[in-house]
Amino acid sequence: MGILQVQNVNKSFGGLKALNNVNLDIEEGSVHAIIGPNGAGKSTLLNCFVGRLRPDTGTVKFNGRSLLGLSPHEINQVGVARVFQTPEIFSDLTLLENVMIPALAVRDGAFRINGWGRVDAQADIRERAEAMLADVGLADKLTDHSGNLSRGDKRRLELAMCLVQSPKLVLLDEPTAGMSRADTNNTIDLLARMSEQHGVTKIIIEHDMHVVFSLAKRITVFAQGHPIVEGTPEQIKGDPKVKEAYLGG
Ligand code: ADP
Ligand code: MG
């Protein structure tokens, strides 16, 4: 039994069936990619995992426990964290503060801003946040304003914000979207290293096949709201159904 089990999930927007009877079983500790053409329903599925959308029917279970009906915050607290398609960071705050906020939110359910307009945290949270930023290669920018970061560094910051929560499952929606080739390769290295160090299960939605084949051990291909093929990277590479889905044949 996998760490995340999705059964018979359906989701429509008006007359459009964005998810059509989705079944998925994600093995604990794996890096599992979900690929497929634009509009295939990948982000909709992720939104169902994190409480942003509620499926019309079906079940989503994490470690045997239903995620449906939990708030996004409650889902974070059971150990599921997400890296968004567009970075969601507080650009007026420092990198350190941006990492302390999710650490506090998961531990205490809240964070406080003090009279100086800074995030209030005890030494242990600060140390964890510093260590996490060092881990992603941002040790020399702890007190920089996050708004001034390059796109690649913002992604690193976001990963630190995600991993500081000590999640068991990380959901990444197009983690290299809009990046240069150099930043993409840096992100691949970072994600690969994170898998080894932290042993967390990852689900990666990705367009870039270079990223998918560099990281994923297992791949599910979506088309028109439905998983059409699942297998190892080698199996997926040669599958005619995959080519057909991408070429719209
Ligand atoms: P992907 O991430 O695979 O590109 P999405 O999950 O974003 O695809 O979208 C699947 C389909 O659902 C698309 O046709 C999209 O236009 C539609 N869709 C997604 N979100 C909404 C929404 N909130 N309201 C209406 N339609 C939506
Ligand atoms: Mg998407």
Coordinates of C-alpha atoms and ligand atoms in Angstrom, one line a residue:
M1 CA 0.0 0.0 0.0
G2 CA 1.4 3.4 -1.0
I3 CA 1.9 6.5 1.0
L4 CA -0.7 8.3 -1.2
Q5 CA -3.7 6.5 -2.6
V6 CA -6.1 8.1 -5.0
Q7 CA -9.2 6.2 -5.9
N8 CA -11.9 7.0 -8.5
V9 CA -11.4 10.7 -8.4
N10 CA -13.5 12.8 -10.6
K11 CA -13.6 16.6 -10.9
S12 CA -15.6 18.7 -13.4
F13 CA -15.7 22.5 -14.0
G14 CA -19.1 23.1 -15.4
G15 CA -19.3 20.9 -18.4
L16 CA -15.5 20.2 -18.5
K17 CA -14.3 17.0 -17.0
A18 CA -10.9 18.0 -15.7
L19 CA -10.3 14.7 -13.9
N20 CA -11.9 11.5 -15.2
N21 CA -11.8 8.5 -12.9
V22 CA -8.2 8.9 -11.6
N23 CA -6.6 6.0 -9.7
L24 CA -3.0 6.4 -8.4
D25 CA -0.8 4.7 -5.9
I26 CA 2.4 6.5 -4.9
E27 CA 5.1 4.3 -3.3
E28 CA 6.7 5.7 -0.1
G29 CA 10.1 7.2 -0.7
S30 CA 9.7 7.3 -4.5
V31 CA 10.1 10.2 -6.9
H32 CA 7.0 10.0 -9.0
A33 CA 6.5 12.2 -12.0
I34 CA 3.1 13.1 -13.5
I35 CA 3.5 14.3 -17.1
G36 CA 1.1 15.1 -19.9
P37 CA 0.0 17.8 -22.3
N38 CA -1.3 21.2 -21.1
G39 CA -4.8 21.0 -19.8
A40 CA -4.5 17.2 -19.0
G41 CA -5.6 17.9 -15.4
K42 CA -2.2 17.6 -13.6
S43 CA -2.5 20.8 -11.5
T44 CA -6.2 20.1 -10.8
L45 CA -5.1 16.7 -9.3
L46 CA -2.5 18.4 -7.1
N47 CA -5.0 20.9 -6.0
C48 CA -7.2 18.0 -4.8
F49 CA -4.3 16.7 -2.7
V50 CA -3.7 19.9 -0.9
G51 CA -7.3 21.0 -0.1
R52 CA -7.6 23.8 -2.7
L53 CA -10.2 21.8 -4.6
R54 CA -12.6 19.1 -3.5
P55 CA -13.1 16.2 -5.9
D56 CA -16.7 15.6 -7.0
T57 CA -16.3 11.9 -6.2
G58 CA -13.5 9.5 -5.0
T59 CA -11.0 9.3 -2.2
V60 CA -7.5 10.7 -1.5
K61 CA -5.7 8.9 1.4
F62 CA -2.4 9.8 2.9
N63 CA -0.9 7.1 5.1
G64 CA -4.4 5.6 5.2
R65 CA -6.1 8.8 6.3
S66 CA -8.5 10.8 4.1
L67 CA -7.2 14.2 3.1
L68 CA -10.7 15.3 1.8
G69 CA -12.3 17.9 4.0
L70 CA -9.1 18.9 5.6
S71 CA -8.0 22.6 5.2
P72 CA -4.7 23.3 3.4
H73 CA -3.2 24.1 6.8
E74 CA -4.3 20.8 8.3
I75 CA -2.9 18.9 5.3
N76 CA 0.4 20.7 5.9
Q77 CA 0.3 19.6 9.5
V78 CA -0.1 15.9 8.6
G79 CA 3.1 16.1 6.5
V80 CA 2.1 17.1 3.0
A81 CA 3.9 20.2 1.6
R82 CA 3.7 21.8 -1.8
V83 CA 5.9 23.9 -4.0
F84 CA 3.7 26.1 -6.2
Q85 CA 3.9 26.7 -9.9
T86 CA 4.5 30.4 -9.2
P87 CA 6.6 31.2 -6.1
E88 CA 4.6 32.3 -3.2
I89 CA 7.0 34.2 -0.9
F90 CA 6.8 37.4 1.2
S91 CA 9.1 39.7 -0.9
D92 CA 9.4 42.3 1.9
L93 CA 10.7 39.8 4.4
T94 CA 14.2 38.3 4.6
L95 CA 15.0 34.8 3.4
L96 CA 15.4 33.7 7.0
E97 CA 11.9 35.0 7.9
N98 CA 10.3 33.4 4.9
V99 CA 11.7 30.0 6.1
M100 CA 10.7 30.6 9.7
I101 CA 7.1 31.3 8.9
P102 CA 6.2 27.8 7.6
A103 CA 8.3 26.2 10.4
L104 CA 6.2 28.1 13.0
A105 CA 3.0 27.6 11.2
V106 CA 3.4 23.8 11.2
R107 CA 4.7 23.6 14.7
D108 CA 2.5 26.2 16.5
G109 CA -0.3 26.7 14.0
A110 CA 0.7 30.4 13.9
F111 CA 3.5 33.0 13.6
R112 CA 3.9 36.4 15.1
I113 CA 5.2 39.7 13.8
N114 CA 6.9 41.8 16.5
G115 CA 6.9 45.6 17.1
W116 CA 9.7 46.0 14.6
G117 CA 7.7 44.4 11.9
R118 CA 9.9 41.3 11.9
V119 CA 9.0 37.6 12.4
D120 CA 9.2 36.5 16.0
A121 CA 10.9 33.1 16.6
Q122 CA 12.8 31.3 19.2
A123 CA 16.4 30.2 18.6
D124 CA 15.5 26.7 17.7
I125 CA 13.3 27.7 14.8
R126 CA 15.9 30.2 13.7
E127 CA 18.6 27.6 13.7
R128 CA 16.5 25.1 11.7
A129 CA 15.7 27.8 9.2
E130 CA 19.4 28.7 8.9
A131 CA 20.4 25.1 8.4
M132 CA 17.7 24.6 5.7
L133 CA 18.9 27.7 3.8
A134 CA 22.5 26.5 4.0
D135 CA 21.3 23.2 2.7
V136 CA 19.8 24.7 -0.5
G137 CA 22.9 26.9 -1.0
L138 CA 21.6 30.3 0.3
A139 CA 23.7 30.5 3.5
D140 CA 25.2 33.8 2.4
K141 CA 21.8 35.5 1.9
L142 CA 20.0 34.9 5.1
T143 CA 19.1 38.5 5.8
D144 CA 18.7 39.7 2.2
H145 CA 15.2 40.8 1.1
S146 CA 13.5 38.0 -0.7
G147 CA 12.1 40.2 -3.4
N148 CA 15.5 40.8 -4.9
L149 CA 16.4 37.2 -5.5
S150 CA 17.0 35.7 -9.0
R151 CA 14.4 33.2 -10.2
G152 CA 16.6 30.3 -9.4
D153 CA 17.3 31.5 -5.9
K154 CA 13.6 32.0 -5.3
R155 CA 13.1 28.4 -6.2
R156 CA 15.8 27.4 -3.7
L157 CA 14.1 29.6 -1.1
E158 CA 10.8 27.9 -1.8
L159 CA 12.3 24.5 -1.4
A160 CA 13.8 25.5 1.9
M161 CA 10.3 26.8 3.0
C162 CA 8.8 23.5 2.0
L163 CA 11.5 21.2 3.6
V164 CA 11.7 23.1 6.9
Q165 CA 8.2 21.7 7.6
S166 CA 9.8 18.2 7.6
P167 CA 7.1 16.9 5.2
K168 CA 6.7 13.2 4.4
L169 CA 5.3 14.0 1.0
V170 CA 6.3 16.9 -1.2
L171 CA 4.3 18.0 -4.2
L172 CA 6.1 20.0 -6.9
D173 CA 4.2 21.7 -9.7
E174 CA 6.6 22.4 -12.6
P175 CA 9.6 23.2 -10.3
T176 CA 11.7 24.4 -13.3
A177 CA 9.0 26.4 -15.2
G178 CA 10.5 29.5 -16.8
M179 CA 14.1 28.7 -15.7
S180 CA 17.2 28.9 -17.8
R181 CA 19.0 25.6 -18.6
A182 CA 21.7 26.4 -16.0
D183 CA 19.1 27.0 -13.2
T184 CA 17.1 23.9 -14.3
N185 CA 20.2 21.8 -13.9
N186 CA 20.9 23.3 -10.5
T187 CA 17.4 22.5 -9.4
I188 CA 17.7 18.9 -10.6
D189 CA 20.9 18.6 -8.6
L190 CA 19.2 20.1 -5.6
L191 CA 16.1 17.9 -5.8
A192 CA 18.2 14.8 -6.3
R193 CA 20.3 15.7 -3.2
M194 CA 17.1 16.4 -1.2
S195 CA 15.8 13.0 -2.0
E196 CA 18.9 11.3 -0.7
Q197 CA 19.2 13.5 2.4
H198 CA 15.6 13.8 3.5
G199 CA 14.2 10.6 2.1
V200 CA 10.8 12.2 1.4
T201 CA 8.4 11.0 -1.2
K202 CA 8.0 13.4 -4.1
I203 CA 5.4 13.9 -6.7
I204 CA 6.7 16.1 -9.5
I205 CA 4.5 17.6 -12.2
E206 CA 6.8 18.5 -15.0
H207 CA 6.8 19.5 -18.7
D208 CA 10.6 19.3 -19.2
M209 CA 11.4 15.7 -20.1
H210 CA 15.1 16.3 -19.2
V211 CA 14.0 17.0 -15.6
V212 CA 11.6 14.1 -15.6
F213 CA 14.1 11.5 -16.8
S214 CA 16.8 12.9 -14.5
L215 CA 14.8 12.5 -11.3
A216 CA 11.8 10.2 -11.6
K217 CA 11.8 6.5 -10.8
R218 CA 8.2 6.1 -11.8
I219 CA 6.1 8.1 -14.3
T220 CA 2.4 8.4 -14.8
V221 CA 1.2 10.0 -18.1
F222 CA -2.0 12.0 -18.1
A223 CA -4.2 12.8 -21.0
Q224 CA -7.6 14.4 -20.9
G225 CA -8.0 14.0 -17.1
H226 CA -7.0 10.4 -17.0
P227 CA -3.8 8.4 -16.4
I228 CA -3.2 6.6 -19.6
V229 CA 0.2 4.9 -18.9
E230 CA 2.4 4.3 -15.8
G231 CA 5.9 2.8 -15.7
T232 CA 9.6 3.3 -15.3
P233 CA 11.3 6.0 -17.4
E234 CA 12.5 3.3 -19.8
Q235 CA 9.0 2.0 -20.3
I236 CA 7.6 5.5 -20.8
K237 CA 10.2 6.5 -23.3
G238 CA 9.2 3.8 -25.8
D239 CA 5.5 3.9 -25.3
P240 CA 3.5 4.7 -28.4
K241 CA 0.5 6.0 -26.4
V242 CA 2.7 8.6 -24.8
K243 CA 3.9 9.9 -28.2
E244 CA 0.3 10.0 -29.3
A245 CA -0.8 12.0 -26.3
Y246 CA 1.9 14.6 -26.8
L247 CA 1.4 14.8 -30.6
G248 CA -2.3 14.9 -30.2
G249 CA -2.7 12.0 -32.6
Ligands
ADP1 P1 -2.6 20.9 -16.4 O1 -2.0 21.3 -15.1 O2 -2.4 19.4 -16.8 O3 -2.0 21.8 -17.5 P2 -5.1 21.8 -15.3 O4 -5.3 20.8 -14.2 O5 -4.6 23.1 -15.0 O6 -4.2 21.1 -16.4 O7 -6.4 22.0 -16.2 C1 -7.2 20.9 -16.6 C2 -8.4 21.5 -17.3 O8 -9.3 22.1 -16.3 C3 -8.1 22.6 -18.3 O9 -9.0 22.5 -19.4 C4 -8.4 23.8 -17.5 O10 -8.7 24.9 -18.4 C5 -9.5 23.4 -16.6 N1 -9.5 24.2 -15.3 C6 -8.5 24.1 -14.4 N2 -8.9 24.8 -13.3 C7 -10.1 25.4 -13.6 C8 -11.0 26.2 -12.8 N3 -10.7 26.6 -11.6 N4 -12.2 26.5 -13.4 C9 -12.5 26.1 -14.7 N5 -11.7 25.3 -15.4 C10 -10.5 24.9 -14.9
MG2 MG -0.6 22.8 -14.5

